[in-house]
Short mmCIF file of C-alpha atoms in Angstrom, two decimals:
data_model
loop_
_atom_site.label_atom_id
_atom_site.label_comp_id
_atom_site.label_asym_id
_atom_site.label_seq_id
_atom_site.Cartn_x
_atom_site.Cartn_y
_atom_site.Cartn_z
CA MET A 146 -45.86 -20.77 -31.87
CA LYS A 147 -43.53 -17.77 -31.57
CA SER A 148 -40.87 -17.15 -34.16
CA ARG A 149 -37.56 -15.48 -33.57
CA ASP A 150 -39.04 -12.30 -35.07
CA ASP A 151 -41.40 -11.88 -32.11
CA LEU A 152 -40.50 -9.67 -29.15
CA ASP A 153 -42.09 -10.17 -25.77
CA LEU A 154 -42.63 -6.62 -24.46
CA ARG A 155 -42.71 -7.78 -20.85
CA ARG A 156 -39.28 -9.40 -21.18
CA LEU A 157 -38.07 -6.38 -23.14
CA ARG A 158 -38.96 -4.13 -20.18
CA MET A 159 -37.07 -6.53 -17.94
CA PHE A 160 -34.08 -6.42 -20.29
CA VAL A 161 -34.01 -2.59 -20.13
CA THR A 162 -34.16 -2.70 -16.33
CA VAL A 163 -31.24 -5.15 -16.19
CA ALA A 164 -29.24 -3.15 -18.75
CA GLU A 165 -29.66 0.07 -16.74
CA ALA A 166 -29.04 -1.43 -13.29
CA PRO A 167 -25.57 -1.71 -11.74
CA SER A 168 -26.10 -5.42 -11.10
CA LEU A 169 -28.55 -8.23 -11.68
CA ARG A 170 -29.37 -8.20 -7.97
CA VAL A 171 -30.40 -4.54 -8.05
CA ALA A 172 -32.42 -5.11 -11.24
CA ALA A 173 -34.21 -8.08 -9.69
CA GLU A 174 -35.08 -6.01 -6.62
CA LYS A 175 -36.55 -3.26 -8.80
CA MET A 176 -38.74 -5.83 -10.55
CA PHE A 177 -39.67 -7.60 -7.29
CA LEU A 178 -38.16 -10.83 -8.60
CA THR A 179 -35.50 -13.22 -7.44
CA GLN A 180 -32.17 -13.05 -9.22
CA GLN A 181 -32.80 -16.51 -10.63
CA ALA A 182 -36.16 -15.43 -12.10
CA ALA A 183 -34.64 -12.28 -13.64
CA SER A 184 -31.75 -14.28 -15.09
CA SER A 185 -34.13 -16.90 -16.52
CA ALA A 186 -36.23 -14.18 -18.18
CA ILE A 187 -33.18 -12.67 -19.88
CA LYS A 188 -31.96 -16.10 -21.04
CA GLU A 189 -35.41 -16.82 -22.48
CA LEU A 190 -35.29 -13.50 -24.38
CA GLU A 191 -31.86 -14.44 -25.72
CA ARG A 192 -33.16 -17.84 -26.85
CA ASN A 193 -36.12 -16.15 -28.49
CA LEU A 194 -33.88 -13.73 -30.41
CA GLY A 195 -31.14 -16.26 -31.08
CA VAL A 196 -28.34 -13.97 -29.85
CA GLU A 197 -26.48 -13.25 -26.63
CA LEU A 198 -27.46 -9.89 -25.15
CA PHE A 199 -25.02 -9.84 -22.25
CA SER A 200 -21.46 -11.03 -21.76
CA ARG A 201 -21.50 -12.50 -18.29
CA THR A 202 -18.73 -12.21 -15.72
CA ARG A 203 -18.79 -13.09 -12.05
CA ARG A 204 -19.37 -9.48 -11.04
CA SER A 205 -21.40 -7.84 -13.80
CA LEU A 206 -23.39 -8.12 -17.00
CA MET A 207 -22.06 -6.20 -19.99
CA LEU A 208 -24.12 -5.58 -23.12
CA THR A 209 -22.91 -7.32 -26.26
CA PRO A 210 -23.16 -5.50 -29.62
CA ALA A 211 -26.53 -7.23 -30.12
CA GLY A 212 -27.57 -6.09 -26.64
CA GLU A 213 -26.54 -2.51 -27.42
CA THR A 214 -28.64 -2.60 -30.58
CA LEU A 215 -31.67 -3.91 -28.71
CA TYR A 216 -31.22 -1.35 -25.93
CA ARG A 217 -31.06 1.57 -28.37
CA GLY A 218 -34.33 0.54 -29.98
CA ALA A 219 -36.13 -0.62 -26.85
CA ALA A 220 -37.19 2.77 -25.48
CA ALA A 221 -39.07 3.78 -28.63
CA LEU A 222 -40.64 0.33 -29.01
CA LEU A 223 -41.88 0.24 -25.42
CA ALA A 224 -43.16 3.81 -25.69
CA GLY A 225 -45.00 2.83 -28.87
CA GLY A 226 -46.67 -0.04 -27.00
CA HIS A 227 -47.72 2.34 -24.24
CA GLN A 228 -49.10 4.78 -26.82
CA LEU A 229 -51.09 2.00 -28.48
CA THR A 230 -52.55 1.00 -25.12
CA ALA A 231 -53.59 4.60 -24.44
CA LYS A 232 -55.07 4.84 -27.94
CA VAL A 233 -57.15 1.69 -27.44
CA GLN A 234 -58.38 2.92 -24.07
CA ALA A 235 -59.27 6.32 -25.54
CA ALA A 236 -61.25 4.64 -28.32
CA GLY A 237 -63.56 3.17 -25.70
CA ALA A 238 -63.88 6.39 -23.70
CA GLU A 239 -66.50 9.12 -24.13
CA SER A 240 -63.96 11.95 -24.42
CA VAL A 241 -61.05 11.93 -26.87
CA PRO A 242 -57.71 13.20 -25.49
CA PRO A 243 -56.09 16.02 -27.48
CA TYR A 244 -53.40 15.32 -30.03
CA VAL A 245 -50.44 17.26 -28.61
CA ILE A 246 -47.90 18.93 -30.89
CA GLY A 247 -44.71 20.33 -29.36
CA HIS A 248 -42.68 22.95 -31.20
CA THR A 249 -39.34 24.61 -30.47
CA PRO A 250 -39.21 28.39 -29.82
CA ASN A 251 -37.59 29.08 -33.20
CA LEU A 252 -40.88 27.99 -34.79
CA ALA A 253 -43.59 30.59 -34.26
CA PRO A 254 -47.07 29.35 -33.29
CA SER A 255 -48.37 30.96 -36.49
CA GLU A 256 -45.90 28.85 -38.51
CA VAL A 257 -47.07 25.73 -36.70
CA PHE A 258 -50.66 26.64 -37.55
CA THR A 259 -49.86 26.86 -41.26
CA ILE A 260 -48.63 23.26 -41.05
CA ILE A 261 -51.75 21.92 -39.32
CA GLU A 262 -54.28 24.31 -40.88
CA PRO A 263 -55.63 21.87 -43.52
CA VAL A 264 -56.42 19.30 -40.83
CA VAL A 265 -58.00 21.90 -38.52
CA VAL A 266 -60.16 23.28 -41.33
CA ALA A 267 -61.19 19.83 -42.56
CA ASP A 268 -62.54 18.87 -39.12
CA PRO A 269 -62.61 21.62 -36.46
CA SER A 270 -63.89 19.08 -33.90
CA VAL A 271 -60.52 17.30 -33.77
CA PRO A 272 -58.90 18.19 -30.42
CA ILE A 273 -55.35 19.48 -31.03
CA THR A 274 -53.08 21.17 -28.48
CA VAL A 275 -49.96 23.07 -29.57
CA ARG A 276 -47.33 23.94 -26.98
CA PRO A 277 -43.68 25.04 -26.92
CA ILE A 278 -40.90 22.66 -25.98
CA PHE A 279 -37.11 22.95 -25.99
CA ALA A 280 -35.24 20.87 -28.57
CA GLU A 281 -33.38 18.79 -25.97
CA GLN A 282 -36.70 17.79 -24.38
CA ILE A 283 -38.29 16.40 -27.54
CA ARG A 284 -37.03 12.83 -27.30
CA SER A 285 -38.07 12.32 -23.67
CA ALA A 286 -41.42 14.06 -24.24
CA LEU A 287 -42.22 11.72 -27.13
CA LEU A 288 -41.10 8.64 -25.22
CA ASP A 289 -43.08 9.65 -22.12
CA GLY A 290 -46.21 10.39 -24.14
CA GLN A 291 -46.27 14.09 -23.20
CA ILE A 292 -46.47 15.01 -26.88
CA ASP A 293 -47.54 13.06 -29.97
CA LEU A 294 -45.66 15.03 -32.64
CA ALA A 295 -42.67 17.37 -32.47
CA LEU A 296 -41.81 20.19 -34.85
CA ARG A 297 -38.36 21.76 -34.86
CA ARG A 298 -35.71 23.23 -37.13
CA GLY A 299 -33.61 20.35 -38.39
CA ILE A 300 -33.26 17.52 -40.87
CA GLN A 301 -31.90 14.41 -39.13
CA PRO A 302 -34.02 12.84 -36.36
CA PRO A 303 -32.39 10.90 -33.50
CA PRO A 304 -31.76 7.24 -34.45
CA ASP A 305 -34.65 5.91 -32.35
CA LEU A 306 -37.25 8.39 -33.64
CA ALA A 307 -39.02 8.68 -36.99
CA GLY A 308 -39.20 11.94 -38.88
CA THR A 309 -39.53 13.85 -42.11
CA VAL A 310 -39.02 17.38 -43.41
CA ALA A 311 -42.44 19.00 -43.09
CA GLY A 312 -41.69 22.23 -44.95
CA ARG A 313 -39.22 25.06 -45.40
CA HIS A 314 -39.31 28.72 -44.35
CA HIS A 315 -37.39 31.71 -45.73
CA LEU A 316 -34.73 33.16 -43.47
CA ARG A 317 -34.63 36.90 -42.85
CA LEU A 318 -32.67 39.18 -40.52
CA ALA A 319 -33.87 40.84 -37.35
CA VAL A 320 -31.89 43.85 -36.11
CA GLY A 321 -32.43 46.50 -33.46
CA SER A 322 -33.55 49.95 -34.56
CA ASP A 323 -30.04 51.36 -33.95
CA HIS A 324 -28.23 48.61 -35.85
CA PRO A 325 -26.38 49.77 -39.02
CA LEU A 326 -28.49 47.44 -41.18
CA ALA A 327 -31.81 48.72 -39.79
CA GLN A 328 -32.07 51.44 -42.42
CA GLN A 329 -31.82 48.99 -45.32
CA ASP A 330 -34.77 47.31 -47.00
CA ARG A 331 -32.65 44.33 -47.97
CA ALA A 332 -29.26 42.88 -47.11
CA SER A 333 -26.90 40.23 -48.40
CA LEU A 334 -25.47 37.47 -46.28
CA ALA A 335 -22.04 38.98 -46.94
CA ASP A 336 -23.19 42.12 -45.10
CA LEU A 337 -23.14 40.05 -41.91
CA ALA A 338 -19.41 39.36 -42.13
CA ASP A 339 -18.64 42.45 -40.01
CA HIS A 340 -21.51 41.98 -37.55
CA GLU A 341 -22.25 39.59 -34.72
CA ILE A 342 -25.04 37.04 -35.10
CA VAL A 343 -26.95 36.21 -31.94
CA VAL A 344 -28.37 32.72 -31.45
CA ALA A 345 -30.14 31.05 -28.53
CA VAL A 346 -28.58 27.77 -27.40
CA ALA A 347 -28.51 25.97 -24.07
CA GLU A 348 -24.72 26.19 -23.72
CA PRO A 349 -22.03 27.98 -25.76
CA GLU A 350 -20.50 24.63 -26.75
CA GLU A 351 -23.84 23.08 -27.75
CA ASP A 352 -23.48 21.62 -31.25
CA SER A 353 -27.12 21.80 -32.29
CA GLU A 354 -28.16 20.87 -35.79
CA TYR A 355 -29.94 24.19 -36.36
CA LEU A 356 -26.89 26.18 -35.26
CA ARG A 357 -24.68 24.14 -37.59
CA LEU A 358 -27.14 24.85 -40.38
CA LEU A 359 -26.97 28.62 -39.80
CA ILE A 360 -23.18 28.50 -39.68
CA SER A 361 -23.07 26.54 -42.95
CA ILE A 362 -25.27 29.18 -44.64
CA CYS A 363 -22.77 31.86 -43.64
CA GLN A 364 -19.80 29.75 -44.71
CA ALA A 365 -21.42 29.21 -48.13
CA ALA A 366 -21.59 33.00 -48.43
CA GLY A 367 -17.83 33.18 -47.88
CA PHE A 368 -17.33 34.11 -44.22
CA GLU A 369 -17.11 32.61 -40.75
CA PRO A 370 -19.90 34.06 -38.60
CA GLN A 371 -19.22 35.84 -35.32
CA ILE A 372 -21.60 33.96 -33.04
CA THR A 373 -22.94 35.55 -29.86
CA VAL A 374 -24.88 33.27 -27.51
CA SER A 375 -28.12 34.56 -26.04
CA ARG A 376 -29.09 33.21 -22.62
CA LEU A 377 -32.72 34.18 -23.24
CA ARG A 378 -34.63 31.01 -24.05
CA GLY A 379 -38.28 30.35 -24.80
CA THR A 380 -39.03 33.63 -26.57
CA PRO A 381 -39.03 34.19 -30.37
CA PRO A 382 -35.54 34.55 -31.91
CA HIS A 383 -36.07 38.21 -32.88
CA THR A 384 -36.25 39.27 -29.21
CA ALA A 385 -32.55 38.43 -28.76
CA VAL A 386 -31.51 41.65 -30.54
CA ILE A 387 -33.06 43.74 -27.76
CA ALA A 388 -30.48 42.43 -25.29
CA HIS A 389 -27.79 42.30 -28.01
CA PRO A 390 -28.36 45.49 -30.09
CA GLN A 391 -24.99 45.13 -31.80
CA ALA A 392 -26.00 41.78 -33.30
CA ALA A 393 -28.40 40.49 -35.95
CA ALA A 394 -30.56 37.39 -35.59
CA PHE A 395 -31.77 34.94 -38.21
CA VAL A 396 -35.58 34.80 -38.12
CA THR A 397 -38.51 33.68 -40.26
CA ASN A 398 -40.81 36.64 -39.48
CA GLU A 399 -42.36 38.67 -42.27
CA PRO A 400 -40.44 41.88 -43.14
CA GLY A 401 -41.31 44.99 -41.18
CA TRP A 402 -41.09 46.62 -37.78
CA LEU A 403 -41.79 44.73 -34.55
CA TYR A 404 -41.92 45.39 -30.84
CA GLY A 405 -42.96 49.04 -31.00
CA ASN A 406 -40.57 49.77 -33.88
CA ARG A 407 -37.58 48.61 -31.81
CA ILE A 408 -36.86 45.63 -34.09
CA ARG A 409 -36.78 45.55 -37.88
CA VAL A 410 -36.97 42.41 -39.99
CA ILE A 411 -35.35 42.76 -43.42
CA GLU A 412 -35.15 40.49 -46.46
CA LEU A 413 -32.02 38.64 -47.48
CA ASN A 414 -31.10 38.83 -51.17
CA GLU A 415 -30.15 35.15 -51.26
CA SER A 416 -33.49 34.03 -49.74
CA PRO A 417 -31.99 31.08 -47.83
CA THR A 418 -34.45 28.61 -46.39
CA VAL A 419 -34.47 26.45 -43.27
CA PRO A 420 -36.38 23.21 -42.83
CA VAL A 421 -39.16 22.29 -40.45
CA GLN A 422 -38.78 18.74 -39.21
CA ALA A 423 -41.62 16.62 -37.89
CA MET A 424 -40.71 13.79 -35.49
CA TRP A 425 -42.71 11.01 -33.83
CA LEU A 426 -42.36 7.60 -32.26
CA PRO A 427 -41.57 4.80 -34.70
CA HIS A 428 -43.76 1.69 -34.65
CA THR A 429 -46.86 3.87 -34.12
CA SER A 430 -49.78 4.95 -36.27
CA SER A 431 -51.91 8.09 -36.08
CA ASP A 432 -54.70 9.27 -38.36
CA ILE A 433 -54.09 12.90 -37.39
CA ARG A 434 -50.36 12.62 -38.06
CA ALA A 435 -51.02 10.94 -41.40
CA GLU A 436 -53.44 13.71 -42.39
CA ILE A 437 -50.98 16.44 -41.38
CA LEU A 438 -48.11 14.89 -43.33
CA ALA A 439 -50.33 14.17 -46.34
CA SER A 440 -51.44 17.82 -46.47
CA LEU A 441 -47.79 18.89 -46.74
CA GLN A 442 -47.18 16.94 -49.93
CA PRO A 443 -46.92 19.15 -53.05
#
């Protein structure tokens, strides 16, 4: 006998369809059901959970606070069920699908490799694919099963995803060869007070966590940074100073000259660090993910 702690995934999918549709009639049509059948399924889910999910009026269904809570968690739970199904099917197949890791452009592929290296070395036969992905695409890519693990700069995962800090990297400065700081071996954060800092974001008003983190590092050094937005996306952060030679860029490259001696990476005296965040679907298990995260423990 089911308890109130059990969730029927079929009815949960129906609930999401109803919540996202403009009316119960439209939702029922999408599910190839009668309105009465769709309504009965939702009422059965409410009885099972012991709460009302919709406040009903003659013209529409509005989510109650309990319904909002269920809706926020439903996408990840349903995606986890889909992932489990795919995992079971793969276990009975001759070929094993690759474990796909997506990373944002501000994480170099070499930095991603240092994170997964212990797992790769321990068993080179494990199929792993690493590919770039923009930060705003991570949630949908995880929910759709396009990637299994995401790596980005950040600390706080979205509320319906699981995550942890997977490591930290030292920040340095990249400047063009003609930039005033290019002749220095080292610089202080305070040296940036009179220079622009170029960052790559989708829109100038985008309030990304990584951008806020960079701004807070500058503020802690006693100045408000002059932010210039680069429209170049998908390439490593240091390339932004080619198009913006008057600006410096925060990077995690090793010190030295890059790009035919047109870009120089210099150390920062304060040695600030930025986190690498790993994110995945909650309610899921993965041996590869567990091995990767275990290898990161001190």
